[in-house]
PDB file of C-alpha atoms in Angstrom:
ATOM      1  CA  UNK C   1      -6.559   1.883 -21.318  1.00  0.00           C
ATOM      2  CA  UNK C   2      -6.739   0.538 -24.964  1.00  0.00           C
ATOM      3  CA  UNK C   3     -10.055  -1.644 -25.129  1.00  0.00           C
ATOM      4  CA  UNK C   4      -9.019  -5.586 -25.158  1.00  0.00           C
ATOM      5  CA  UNK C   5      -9.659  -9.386 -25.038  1.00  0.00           C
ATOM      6  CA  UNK C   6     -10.758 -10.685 -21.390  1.00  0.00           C
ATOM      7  CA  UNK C   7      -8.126 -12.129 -20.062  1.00  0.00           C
ATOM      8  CA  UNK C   8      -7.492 -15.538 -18.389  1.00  0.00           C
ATOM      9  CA  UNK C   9      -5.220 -17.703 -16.941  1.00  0.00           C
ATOM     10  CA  UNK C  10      -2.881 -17.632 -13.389  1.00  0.00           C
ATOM     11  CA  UNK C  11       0.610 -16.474 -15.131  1.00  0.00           C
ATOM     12  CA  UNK C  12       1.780 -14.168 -11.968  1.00  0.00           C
ATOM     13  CA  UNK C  13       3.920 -12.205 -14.929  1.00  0.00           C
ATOM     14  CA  UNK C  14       0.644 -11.666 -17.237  1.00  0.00           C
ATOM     15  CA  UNK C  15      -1.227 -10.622 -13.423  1.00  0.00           C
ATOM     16  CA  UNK C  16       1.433  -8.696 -12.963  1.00  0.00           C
ATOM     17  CA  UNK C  17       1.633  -6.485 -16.147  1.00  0.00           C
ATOM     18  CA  UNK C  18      -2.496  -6.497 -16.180  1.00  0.00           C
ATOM     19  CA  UNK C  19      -1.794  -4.659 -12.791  1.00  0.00           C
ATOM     20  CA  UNK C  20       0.479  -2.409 -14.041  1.00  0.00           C
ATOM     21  CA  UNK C  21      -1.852  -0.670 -17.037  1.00  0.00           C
ATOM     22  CA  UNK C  22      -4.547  -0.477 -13.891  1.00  0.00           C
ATOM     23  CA  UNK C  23      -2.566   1.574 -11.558  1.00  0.00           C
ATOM     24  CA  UNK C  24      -0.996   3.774 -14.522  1.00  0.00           C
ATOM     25  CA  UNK C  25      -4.446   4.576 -15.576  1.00  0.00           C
ATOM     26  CA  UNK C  26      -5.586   4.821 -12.277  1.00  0.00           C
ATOM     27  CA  UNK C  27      -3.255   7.110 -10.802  1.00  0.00           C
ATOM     28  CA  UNK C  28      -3.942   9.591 -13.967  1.00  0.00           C
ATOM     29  CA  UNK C  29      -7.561   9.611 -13.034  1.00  0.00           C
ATOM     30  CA  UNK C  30      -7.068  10.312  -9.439  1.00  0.00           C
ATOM     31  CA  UNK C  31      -4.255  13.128 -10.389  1.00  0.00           C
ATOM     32  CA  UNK C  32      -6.932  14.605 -12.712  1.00  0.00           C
ATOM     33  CA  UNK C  33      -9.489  14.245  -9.944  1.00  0.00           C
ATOM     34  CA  UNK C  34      -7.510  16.140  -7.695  1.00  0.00           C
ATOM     35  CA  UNK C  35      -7.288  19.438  -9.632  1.00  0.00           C
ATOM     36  CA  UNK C  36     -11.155  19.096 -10.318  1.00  0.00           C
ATOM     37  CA  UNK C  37     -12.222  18.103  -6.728  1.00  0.00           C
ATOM     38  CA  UNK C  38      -9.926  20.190  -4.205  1.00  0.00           C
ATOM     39  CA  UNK C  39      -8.713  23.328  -6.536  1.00  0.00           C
ATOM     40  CA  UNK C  40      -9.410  26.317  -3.894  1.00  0.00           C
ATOM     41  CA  UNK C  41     -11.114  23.938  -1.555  1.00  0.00           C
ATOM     42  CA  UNK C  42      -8.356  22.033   0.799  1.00  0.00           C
ATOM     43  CA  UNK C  43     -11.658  19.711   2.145  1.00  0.00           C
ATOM     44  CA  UNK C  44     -13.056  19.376  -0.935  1.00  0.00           C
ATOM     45  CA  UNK C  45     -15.989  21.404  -0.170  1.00  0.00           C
ATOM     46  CA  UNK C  46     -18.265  18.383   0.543  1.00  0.00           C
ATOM     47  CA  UNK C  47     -15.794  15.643  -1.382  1.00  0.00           C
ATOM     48  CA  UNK C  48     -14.916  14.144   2.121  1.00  0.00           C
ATOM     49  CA  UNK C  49     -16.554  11.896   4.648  1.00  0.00           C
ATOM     50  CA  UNK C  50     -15.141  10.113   7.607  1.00  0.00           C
ATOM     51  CA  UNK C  51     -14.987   6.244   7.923  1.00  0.00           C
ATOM     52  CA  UNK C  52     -13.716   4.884  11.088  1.00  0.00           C
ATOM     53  CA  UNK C  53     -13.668   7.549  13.180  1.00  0.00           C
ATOM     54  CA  UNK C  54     -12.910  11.744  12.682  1.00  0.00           C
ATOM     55  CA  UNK C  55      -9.367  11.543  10.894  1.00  0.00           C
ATOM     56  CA  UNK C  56     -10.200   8.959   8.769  1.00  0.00           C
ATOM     57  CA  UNK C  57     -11.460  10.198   6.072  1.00  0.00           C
ATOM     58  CA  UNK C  58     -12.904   8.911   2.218  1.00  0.00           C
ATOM     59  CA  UNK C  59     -13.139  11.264  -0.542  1.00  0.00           C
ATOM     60  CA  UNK C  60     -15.284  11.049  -3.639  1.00  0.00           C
ATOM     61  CA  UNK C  61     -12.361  10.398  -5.896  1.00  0.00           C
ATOM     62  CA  UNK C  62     -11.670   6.884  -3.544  1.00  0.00           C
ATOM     63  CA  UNK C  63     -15.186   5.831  -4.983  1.00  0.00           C
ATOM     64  CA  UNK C  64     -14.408   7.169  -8.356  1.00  0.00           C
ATOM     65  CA  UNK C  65     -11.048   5.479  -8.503  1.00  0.00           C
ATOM     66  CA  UNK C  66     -12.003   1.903  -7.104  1.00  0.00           C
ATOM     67  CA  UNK C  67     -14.854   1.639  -9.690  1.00  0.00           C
ATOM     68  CA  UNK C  68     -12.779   2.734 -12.543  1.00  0.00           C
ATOM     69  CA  UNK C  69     -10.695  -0.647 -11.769  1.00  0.00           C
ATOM     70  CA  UNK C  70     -13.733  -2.309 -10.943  1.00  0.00           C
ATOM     71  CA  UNK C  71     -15.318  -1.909 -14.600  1.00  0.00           C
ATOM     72  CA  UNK C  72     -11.676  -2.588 -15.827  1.00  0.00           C
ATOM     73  CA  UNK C  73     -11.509  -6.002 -14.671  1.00  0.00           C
ATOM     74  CA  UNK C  74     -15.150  -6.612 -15.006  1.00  0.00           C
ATOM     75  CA  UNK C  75     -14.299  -6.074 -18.921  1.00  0.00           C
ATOM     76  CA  UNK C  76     -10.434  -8.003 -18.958  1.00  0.00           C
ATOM     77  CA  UNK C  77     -11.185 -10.267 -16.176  1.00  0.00           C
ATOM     78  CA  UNK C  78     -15.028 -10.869 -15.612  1.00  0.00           C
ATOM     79  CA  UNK C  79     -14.417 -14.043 -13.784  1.00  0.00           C
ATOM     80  CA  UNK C  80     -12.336 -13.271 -11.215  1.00  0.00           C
ATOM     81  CA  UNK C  81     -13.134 -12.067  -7.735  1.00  0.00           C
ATOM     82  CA  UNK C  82     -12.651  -8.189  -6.149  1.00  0.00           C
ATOM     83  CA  UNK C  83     -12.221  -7.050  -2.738  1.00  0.00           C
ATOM     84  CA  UNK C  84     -11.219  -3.264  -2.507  1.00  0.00           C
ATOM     85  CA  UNK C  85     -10.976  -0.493   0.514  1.00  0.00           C
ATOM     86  CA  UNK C  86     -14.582   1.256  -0.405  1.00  0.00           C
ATOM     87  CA  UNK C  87     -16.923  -1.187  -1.646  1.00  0.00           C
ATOM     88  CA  UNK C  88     -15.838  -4.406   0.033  1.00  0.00           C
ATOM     89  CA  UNK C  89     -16.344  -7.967  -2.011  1.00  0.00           C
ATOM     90  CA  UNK C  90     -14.939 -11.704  -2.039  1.00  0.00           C
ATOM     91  CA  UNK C  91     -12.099 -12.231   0.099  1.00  0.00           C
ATOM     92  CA  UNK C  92     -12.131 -15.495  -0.439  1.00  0.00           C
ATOM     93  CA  UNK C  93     -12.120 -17.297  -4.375  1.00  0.00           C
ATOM     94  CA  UNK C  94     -12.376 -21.274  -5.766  1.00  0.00           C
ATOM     95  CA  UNK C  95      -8.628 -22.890  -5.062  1.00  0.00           C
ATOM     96  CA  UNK C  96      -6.339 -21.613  -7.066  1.00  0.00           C
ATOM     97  CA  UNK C  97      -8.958 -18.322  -8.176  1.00  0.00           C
ATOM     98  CA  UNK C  98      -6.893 -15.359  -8.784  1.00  0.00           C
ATOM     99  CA  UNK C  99      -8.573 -12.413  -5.977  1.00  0.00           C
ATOM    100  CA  UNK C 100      -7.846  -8.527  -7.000  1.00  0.00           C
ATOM    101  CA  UNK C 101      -7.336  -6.821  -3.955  1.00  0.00           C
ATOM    102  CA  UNK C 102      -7.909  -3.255  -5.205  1.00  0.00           C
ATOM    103  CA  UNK C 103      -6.983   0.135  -2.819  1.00  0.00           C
ATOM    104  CA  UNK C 104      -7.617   3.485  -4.423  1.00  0.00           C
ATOM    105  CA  UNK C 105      -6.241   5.723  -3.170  1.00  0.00           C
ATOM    106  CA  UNK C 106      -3.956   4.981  -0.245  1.00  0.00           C
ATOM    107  CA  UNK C 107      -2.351   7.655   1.687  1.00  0.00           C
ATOM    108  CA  UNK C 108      -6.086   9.615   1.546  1.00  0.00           C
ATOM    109  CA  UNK C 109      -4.649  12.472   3.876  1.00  0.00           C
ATOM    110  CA  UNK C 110      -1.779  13.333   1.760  1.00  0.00           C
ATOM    111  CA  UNK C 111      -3.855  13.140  -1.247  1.00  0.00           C
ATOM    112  CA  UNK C 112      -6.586  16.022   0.053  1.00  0.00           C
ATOM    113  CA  UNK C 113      -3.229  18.394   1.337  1.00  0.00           C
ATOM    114  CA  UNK C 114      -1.527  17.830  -1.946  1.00  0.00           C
ATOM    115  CA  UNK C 115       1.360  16.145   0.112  1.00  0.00           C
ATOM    116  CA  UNK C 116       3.285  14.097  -2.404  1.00  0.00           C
ATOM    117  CA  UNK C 117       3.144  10.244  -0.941  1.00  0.00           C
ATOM    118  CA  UNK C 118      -0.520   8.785  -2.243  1.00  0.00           C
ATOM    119  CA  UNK C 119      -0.911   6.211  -4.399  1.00  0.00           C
ATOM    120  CA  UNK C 120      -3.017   3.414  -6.625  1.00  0.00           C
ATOM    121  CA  UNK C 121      -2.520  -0.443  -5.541  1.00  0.00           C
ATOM    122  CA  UNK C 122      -3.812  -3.730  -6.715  1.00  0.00           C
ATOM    123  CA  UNK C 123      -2.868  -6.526  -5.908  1.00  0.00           C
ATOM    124  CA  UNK C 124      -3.476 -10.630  -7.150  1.00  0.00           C
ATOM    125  CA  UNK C 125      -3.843 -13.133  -4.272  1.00  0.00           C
ATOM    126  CA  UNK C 126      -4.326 -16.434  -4.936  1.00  0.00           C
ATOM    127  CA  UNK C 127      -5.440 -19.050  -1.857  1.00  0.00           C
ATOM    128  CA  UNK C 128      -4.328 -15.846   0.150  1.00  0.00           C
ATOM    129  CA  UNK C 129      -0.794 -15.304  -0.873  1.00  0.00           C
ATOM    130  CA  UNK C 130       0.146 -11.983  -3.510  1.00  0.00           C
ATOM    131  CA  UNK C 131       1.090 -13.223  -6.234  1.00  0.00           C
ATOM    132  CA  UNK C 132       1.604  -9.676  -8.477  1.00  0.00           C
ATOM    133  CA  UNK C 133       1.065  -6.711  -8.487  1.00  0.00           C
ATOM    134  CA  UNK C 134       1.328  -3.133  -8.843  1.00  0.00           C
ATOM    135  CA  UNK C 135       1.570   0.062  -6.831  1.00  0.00           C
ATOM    136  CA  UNK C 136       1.578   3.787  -8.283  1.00  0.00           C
ATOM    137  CA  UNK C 137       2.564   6.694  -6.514  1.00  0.00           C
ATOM    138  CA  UNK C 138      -0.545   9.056  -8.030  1.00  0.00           C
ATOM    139  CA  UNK C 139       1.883  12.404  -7.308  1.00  0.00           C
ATOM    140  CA  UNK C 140       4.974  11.005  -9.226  1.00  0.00           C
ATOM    141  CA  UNK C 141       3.796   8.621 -11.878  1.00  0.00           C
ATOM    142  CA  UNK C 142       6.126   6.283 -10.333  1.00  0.00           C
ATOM    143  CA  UNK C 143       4.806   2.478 -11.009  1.00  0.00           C
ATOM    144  CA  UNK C 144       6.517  -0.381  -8.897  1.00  0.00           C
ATOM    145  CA  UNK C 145       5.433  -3.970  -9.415  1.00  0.00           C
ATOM    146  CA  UNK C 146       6.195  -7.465  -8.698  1.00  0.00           C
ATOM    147  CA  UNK C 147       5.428 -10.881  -9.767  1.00  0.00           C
ATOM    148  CA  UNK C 148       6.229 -14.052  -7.445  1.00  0.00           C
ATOM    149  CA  UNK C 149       9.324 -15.451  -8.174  1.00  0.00           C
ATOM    150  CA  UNK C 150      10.310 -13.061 -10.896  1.00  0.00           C
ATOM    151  CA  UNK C 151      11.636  -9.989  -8.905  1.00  0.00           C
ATOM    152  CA  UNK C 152      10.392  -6.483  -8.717  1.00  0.00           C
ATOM    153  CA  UNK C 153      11.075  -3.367 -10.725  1.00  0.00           C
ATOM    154  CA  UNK C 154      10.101   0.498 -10.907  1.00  0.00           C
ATOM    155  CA  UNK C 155       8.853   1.979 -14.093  1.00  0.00           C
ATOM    156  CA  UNK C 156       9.872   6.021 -14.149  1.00  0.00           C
ATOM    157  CA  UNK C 157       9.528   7.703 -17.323  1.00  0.00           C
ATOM    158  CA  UNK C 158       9.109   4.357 -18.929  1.00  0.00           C
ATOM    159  CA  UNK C 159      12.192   2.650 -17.884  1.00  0.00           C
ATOM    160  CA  UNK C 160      11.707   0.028 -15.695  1.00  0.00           C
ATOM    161  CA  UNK C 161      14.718  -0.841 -12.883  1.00  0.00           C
ATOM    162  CA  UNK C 162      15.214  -3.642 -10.956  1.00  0.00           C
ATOM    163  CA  UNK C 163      14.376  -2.964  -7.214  1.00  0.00           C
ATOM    164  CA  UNK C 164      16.934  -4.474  -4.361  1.00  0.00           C
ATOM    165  CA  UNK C 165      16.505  -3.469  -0.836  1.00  0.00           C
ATOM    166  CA  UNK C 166      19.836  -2.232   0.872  1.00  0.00           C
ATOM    167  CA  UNK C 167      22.228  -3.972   2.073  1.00  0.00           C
ATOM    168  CA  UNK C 168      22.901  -2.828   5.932  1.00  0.00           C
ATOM    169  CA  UNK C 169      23.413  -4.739   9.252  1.00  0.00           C
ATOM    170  CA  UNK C 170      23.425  -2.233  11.819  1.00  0.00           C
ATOM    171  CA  UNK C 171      19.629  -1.235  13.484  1.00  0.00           C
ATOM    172  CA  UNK C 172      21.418   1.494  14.657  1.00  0.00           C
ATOM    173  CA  UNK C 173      22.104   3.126  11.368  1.00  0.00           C
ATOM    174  CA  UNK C 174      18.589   1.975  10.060  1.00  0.00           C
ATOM    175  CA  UNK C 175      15.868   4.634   8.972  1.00  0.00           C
ATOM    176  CA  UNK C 176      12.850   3.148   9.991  1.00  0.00           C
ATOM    177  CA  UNK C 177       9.238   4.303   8.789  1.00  0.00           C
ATOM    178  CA  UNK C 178       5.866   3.595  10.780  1.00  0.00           C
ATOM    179  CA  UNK C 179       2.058   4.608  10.501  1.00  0.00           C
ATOM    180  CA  UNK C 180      -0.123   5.072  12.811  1.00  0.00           C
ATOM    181  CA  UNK C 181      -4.060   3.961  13.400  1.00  0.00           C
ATOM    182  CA  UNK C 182      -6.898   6.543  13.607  1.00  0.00           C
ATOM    183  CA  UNK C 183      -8.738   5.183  16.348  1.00  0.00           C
ATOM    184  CA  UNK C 184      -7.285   8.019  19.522  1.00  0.00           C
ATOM    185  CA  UNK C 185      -5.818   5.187  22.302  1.00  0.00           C
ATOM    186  CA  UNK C 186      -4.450   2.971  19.912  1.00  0.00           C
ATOM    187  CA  UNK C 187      -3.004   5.906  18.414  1.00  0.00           C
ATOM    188  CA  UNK C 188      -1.159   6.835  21.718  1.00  0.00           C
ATOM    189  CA  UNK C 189       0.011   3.644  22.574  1.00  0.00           C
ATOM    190  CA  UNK C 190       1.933   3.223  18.730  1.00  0.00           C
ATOM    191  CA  UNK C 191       3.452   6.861  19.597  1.00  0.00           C
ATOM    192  CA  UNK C 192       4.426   5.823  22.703  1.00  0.00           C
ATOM    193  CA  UNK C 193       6.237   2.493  21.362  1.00  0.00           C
ATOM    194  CA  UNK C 194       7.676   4.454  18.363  1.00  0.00           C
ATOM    195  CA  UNK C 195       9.116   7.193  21.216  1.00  0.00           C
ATOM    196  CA  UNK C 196      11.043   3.971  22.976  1.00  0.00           C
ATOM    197  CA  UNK C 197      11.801   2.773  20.048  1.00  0.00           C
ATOM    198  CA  UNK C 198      13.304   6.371  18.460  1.00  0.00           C
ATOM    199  CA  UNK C 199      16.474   6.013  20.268  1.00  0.00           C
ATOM    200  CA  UNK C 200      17.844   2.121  18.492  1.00  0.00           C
ATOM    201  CA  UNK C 201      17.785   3.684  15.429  1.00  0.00           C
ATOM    202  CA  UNK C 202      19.108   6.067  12.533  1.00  0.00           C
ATOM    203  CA  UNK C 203      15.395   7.465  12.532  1.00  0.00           C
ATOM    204  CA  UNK C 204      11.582   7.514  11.973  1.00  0.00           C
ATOM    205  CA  UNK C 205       9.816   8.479   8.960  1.00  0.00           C
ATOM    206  CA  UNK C 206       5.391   8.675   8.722  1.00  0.00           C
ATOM    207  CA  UNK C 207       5.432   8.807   5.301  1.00  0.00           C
ATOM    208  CA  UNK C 208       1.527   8.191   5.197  1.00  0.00           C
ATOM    209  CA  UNK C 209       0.644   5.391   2.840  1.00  0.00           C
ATOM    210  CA  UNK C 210       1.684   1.729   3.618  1.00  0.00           C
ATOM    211  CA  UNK C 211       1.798   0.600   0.446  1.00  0.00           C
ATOM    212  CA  UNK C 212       4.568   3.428  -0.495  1.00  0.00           C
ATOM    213  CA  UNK C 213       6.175   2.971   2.627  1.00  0.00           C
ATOM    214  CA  UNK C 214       6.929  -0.769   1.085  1.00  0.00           C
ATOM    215  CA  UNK C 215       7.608  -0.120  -2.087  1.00  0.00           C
ATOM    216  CA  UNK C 216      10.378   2.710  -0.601  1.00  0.00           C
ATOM    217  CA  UNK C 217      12.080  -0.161   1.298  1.00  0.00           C
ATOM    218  CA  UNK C 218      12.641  -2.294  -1.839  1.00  0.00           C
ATOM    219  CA  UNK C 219      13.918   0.629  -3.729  1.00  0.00           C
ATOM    220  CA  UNK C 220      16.431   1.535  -0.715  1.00  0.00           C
ATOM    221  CA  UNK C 221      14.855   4.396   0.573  1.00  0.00           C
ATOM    222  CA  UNK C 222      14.242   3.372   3.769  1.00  0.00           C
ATOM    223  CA  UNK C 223      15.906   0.411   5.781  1.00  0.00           C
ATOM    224  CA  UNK C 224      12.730  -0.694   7.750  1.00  0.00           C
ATOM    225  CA  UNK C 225       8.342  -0.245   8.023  1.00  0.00           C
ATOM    226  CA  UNK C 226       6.282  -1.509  10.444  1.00  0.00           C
ATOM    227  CA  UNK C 227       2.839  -0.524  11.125  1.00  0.00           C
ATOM    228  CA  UNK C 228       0.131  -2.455  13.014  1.00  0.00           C
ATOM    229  CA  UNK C 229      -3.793  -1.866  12.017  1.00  0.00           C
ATOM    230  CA  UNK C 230      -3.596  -1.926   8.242  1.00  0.00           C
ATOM    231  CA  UNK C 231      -5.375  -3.881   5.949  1.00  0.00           C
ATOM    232  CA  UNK C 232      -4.953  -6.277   3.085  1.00  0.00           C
ATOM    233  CA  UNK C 233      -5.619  -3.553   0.581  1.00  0.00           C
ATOM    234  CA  UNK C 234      -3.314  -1.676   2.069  1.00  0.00           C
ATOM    235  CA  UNK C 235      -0.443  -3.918   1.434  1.00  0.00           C
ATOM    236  CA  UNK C 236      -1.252  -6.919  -0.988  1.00  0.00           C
ATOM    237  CA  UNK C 237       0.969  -5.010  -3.871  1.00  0.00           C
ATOM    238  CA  UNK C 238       3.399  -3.749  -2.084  1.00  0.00           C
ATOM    239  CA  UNK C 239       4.414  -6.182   0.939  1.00  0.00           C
ATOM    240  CA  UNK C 240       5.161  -8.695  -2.791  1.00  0.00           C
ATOM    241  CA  UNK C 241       6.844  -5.797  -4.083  1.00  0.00           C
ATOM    242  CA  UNK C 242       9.281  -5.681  -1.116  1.00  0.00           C
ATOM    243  CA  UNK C 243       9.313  -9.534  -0.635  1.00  0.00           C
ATOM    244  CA  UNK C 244      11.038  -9.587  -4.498  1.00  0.00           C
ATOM    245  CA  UNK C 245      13.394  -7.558  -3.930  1.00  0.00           C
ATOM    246  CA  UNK C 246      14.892  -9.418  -1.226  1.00  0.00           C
ATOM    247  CA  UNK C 247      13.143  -7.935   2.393  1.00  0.00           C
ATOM    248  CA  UNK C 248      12.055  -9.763   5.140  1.00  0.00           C
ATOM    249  CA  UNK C 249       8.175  -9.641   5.222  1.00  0.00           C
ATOM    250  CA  UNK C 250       6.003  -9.968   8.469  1.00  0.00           C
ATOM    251  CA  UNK C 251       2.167  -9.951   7.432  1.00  0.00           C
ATOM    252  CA  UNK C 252      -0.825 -11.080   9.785  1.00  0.00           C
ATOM    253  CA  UNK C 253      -2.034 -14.411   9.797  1.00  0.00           C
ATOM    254  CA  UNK C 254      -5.291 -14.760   8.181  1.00  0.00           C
ATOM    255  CA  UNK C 255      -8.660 -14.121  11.031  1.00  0.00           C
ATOM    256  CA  UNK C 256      -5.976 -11.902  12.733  1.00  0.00           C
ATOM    257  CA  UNK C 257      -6.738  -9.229  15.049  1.00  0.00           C
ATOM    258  CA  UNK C 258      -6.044  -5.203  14.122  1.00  0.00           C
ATOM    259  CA  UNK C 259      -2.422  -4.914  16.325  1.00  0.00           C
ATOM    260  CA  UNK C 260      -1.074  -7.445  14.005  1.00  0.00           C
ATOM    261  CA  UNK C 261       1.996  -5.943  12.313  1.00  0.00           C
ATOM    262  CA  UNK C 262       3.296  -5.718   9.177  1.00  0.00           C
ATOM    263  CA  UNK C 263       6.821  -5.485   8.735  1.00  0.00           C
ATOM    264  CA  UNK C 264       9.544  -5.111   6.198  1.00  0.00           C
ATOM    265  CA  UNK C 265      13.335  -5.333   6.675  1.00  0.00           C
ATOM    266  CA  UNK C 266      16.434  -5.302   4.909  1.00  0.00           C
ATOM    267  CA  UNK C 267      17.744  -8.593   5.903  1.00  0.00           C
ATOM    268  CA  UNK C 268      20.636  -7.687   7.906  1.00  0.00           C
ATOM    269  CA  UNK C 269      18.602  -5.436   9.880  1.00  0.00           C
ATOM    270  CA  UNK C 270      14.839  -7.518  10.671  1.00  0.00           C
ATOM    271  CA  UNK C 271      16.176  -9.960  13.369  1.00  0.00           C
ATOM    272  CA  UNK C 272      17.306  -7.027  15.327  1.00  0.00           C
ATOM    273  CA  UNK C 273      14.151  -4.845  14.345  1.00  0.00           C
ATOM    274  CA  UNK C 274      12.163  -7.596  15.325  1.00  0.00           C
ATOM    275  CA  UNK C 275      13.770  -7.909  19.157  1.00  0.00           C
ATOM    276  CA  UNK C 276      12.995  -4.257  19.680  1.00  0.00           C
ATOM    277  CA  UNK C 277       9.378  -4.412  17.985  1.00  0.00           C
ATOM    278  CA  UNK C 278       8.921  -6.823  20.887  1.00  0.00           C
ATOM    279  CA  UNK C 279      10.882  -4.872  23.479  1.00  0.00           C
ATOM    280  CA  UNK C 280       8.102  -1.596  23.025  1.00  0.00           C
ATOM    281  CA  UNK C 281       5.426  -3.525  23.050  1.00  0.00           C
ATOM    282  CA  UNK C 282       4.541  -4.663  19.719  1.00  0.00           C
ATOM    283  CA  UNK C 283       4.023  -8.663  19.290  1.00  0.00           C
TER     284      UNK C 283
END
């Protein structure tokens, strides 16, 4: 990134293209990364720990990557306030404080297989609601962004398209994608909703990053997400991105507990999503 004045100011379009040089620049480092880190070595040799339990799993280039933005924004933005995935921060800000909500690398698994779905996000929240921001998918070079009120877009090969989710009214013809948590009973219950749930629709996808699984229902390539157990970081870009271009958002209420979900719908399609969500189990 071309060395610059600190920025200030609240403009969710300025936030928004601010987030945009930080994933592009991001998601170069982290493809770099990859081909230095896990060449010959599918674990990294030594490159991974575990977090939360066995499969969940940080690698060095998550640390790399989240203070790369860090120093970024301590240099354009030194004011404001940072909570990412790895080193933690201010969720909270002053009213009206822009917060960077920073995850980076998400979709961890798929980036130490080489599976093409992992990508960069930051996000702006101000008094707790996205206001812009930016998600790349690392593999593709992809960018998708959004700024409040001014719609969303995906930059490939620097042209930048207007993102509209689809237009469908039938659950039944709906492709649907889901996550799942890493902690072993949770995980069994979700599989055993998603199993119920298998049969009211077109079909499941685990893509394996929420914040791509978003950003694919603006674009249109998928109908539906839900997931329960994610975290801000994990969707403060991209649940905006979707919002924009015209999906019905579910996010948890703030001081909410892990099962809360996170949804996004194509319109027709999220009353009817939402009845069956409930049906299997999920509130």
């Amino acid at each position: 990134m071309t060395a610059r004045e600190p920025e200030s100011g609240t403009a969710p379009t300025a936030l928004r293209a601010l987030a945009e040089q930080l994933v592009t620049e991001a998601a170069g480092f982290v493809r770099r990364r990859r081909t230095e880190v896990f060449a010959g070595a599918p674990q990294g040799d030594g490159a991974v720990r575990t977090k939360s339990s066995p499969t969940d799993p940080v690698t060095v280039v998550d640390t790399e990557t989240e203070r790369l933005l860090r120093e970024r924004l301590a240099a354009l933005r030194p004011d404001d306030a940072i909570l990412g995935e790895e080193e933690g921060g201010a969720a909270q800000a002053p009213a009206g404080a822009p917060v960077w909500v920073l995850d980076p690398i998400d979709g961890t698994v798929n980036f130490m297989y080489g599976l093409g779905a992992y990508a960069v996000s930051v996000g702006v929240q101000i008094d707790g609601v996205s206001v812009a921001g930016a998600v790349a998918n690392a593999a593709t070079g992809e960018v998708f962004s959004a700024a409040r009120g001014h719609g969303s877009v995906v930059i490939r090969d620097g042209v930048s398209t207007a993102l509209r989710c689809n237009v469908i009214d039938e659950l039944p013809m709906a492709l649907v994608a889901t996550g799942f948590a890493y902690e072993r009973e949770r995980r069994r219950r979700q599989a055993g909703a998603v199993a119920e749930l298998l049969a009211e629709v077109r079909d499941i996808r685990r893509v394996g990053s929420c914040a791509l699984d978003l950003c694919m229902v603006a674009a249109g390539q998928l109908d539906a997400y839900f997931e329960s157990g994610v975290h801000v970081w994990d969707w403060a870009a991209a649940a905006l991105i979707a919002e924009e271009a015209g999906a019905v958002v579910r996010l948890p209420a703030p001081g909410a507990d892990d099962d809360d979900l996170v949804v996004a719908a194509a319109p027709g399609v999220s009353a009817a999503l939402a009845g069956q969500l409930a049906r299997v189990g999920y509130r």
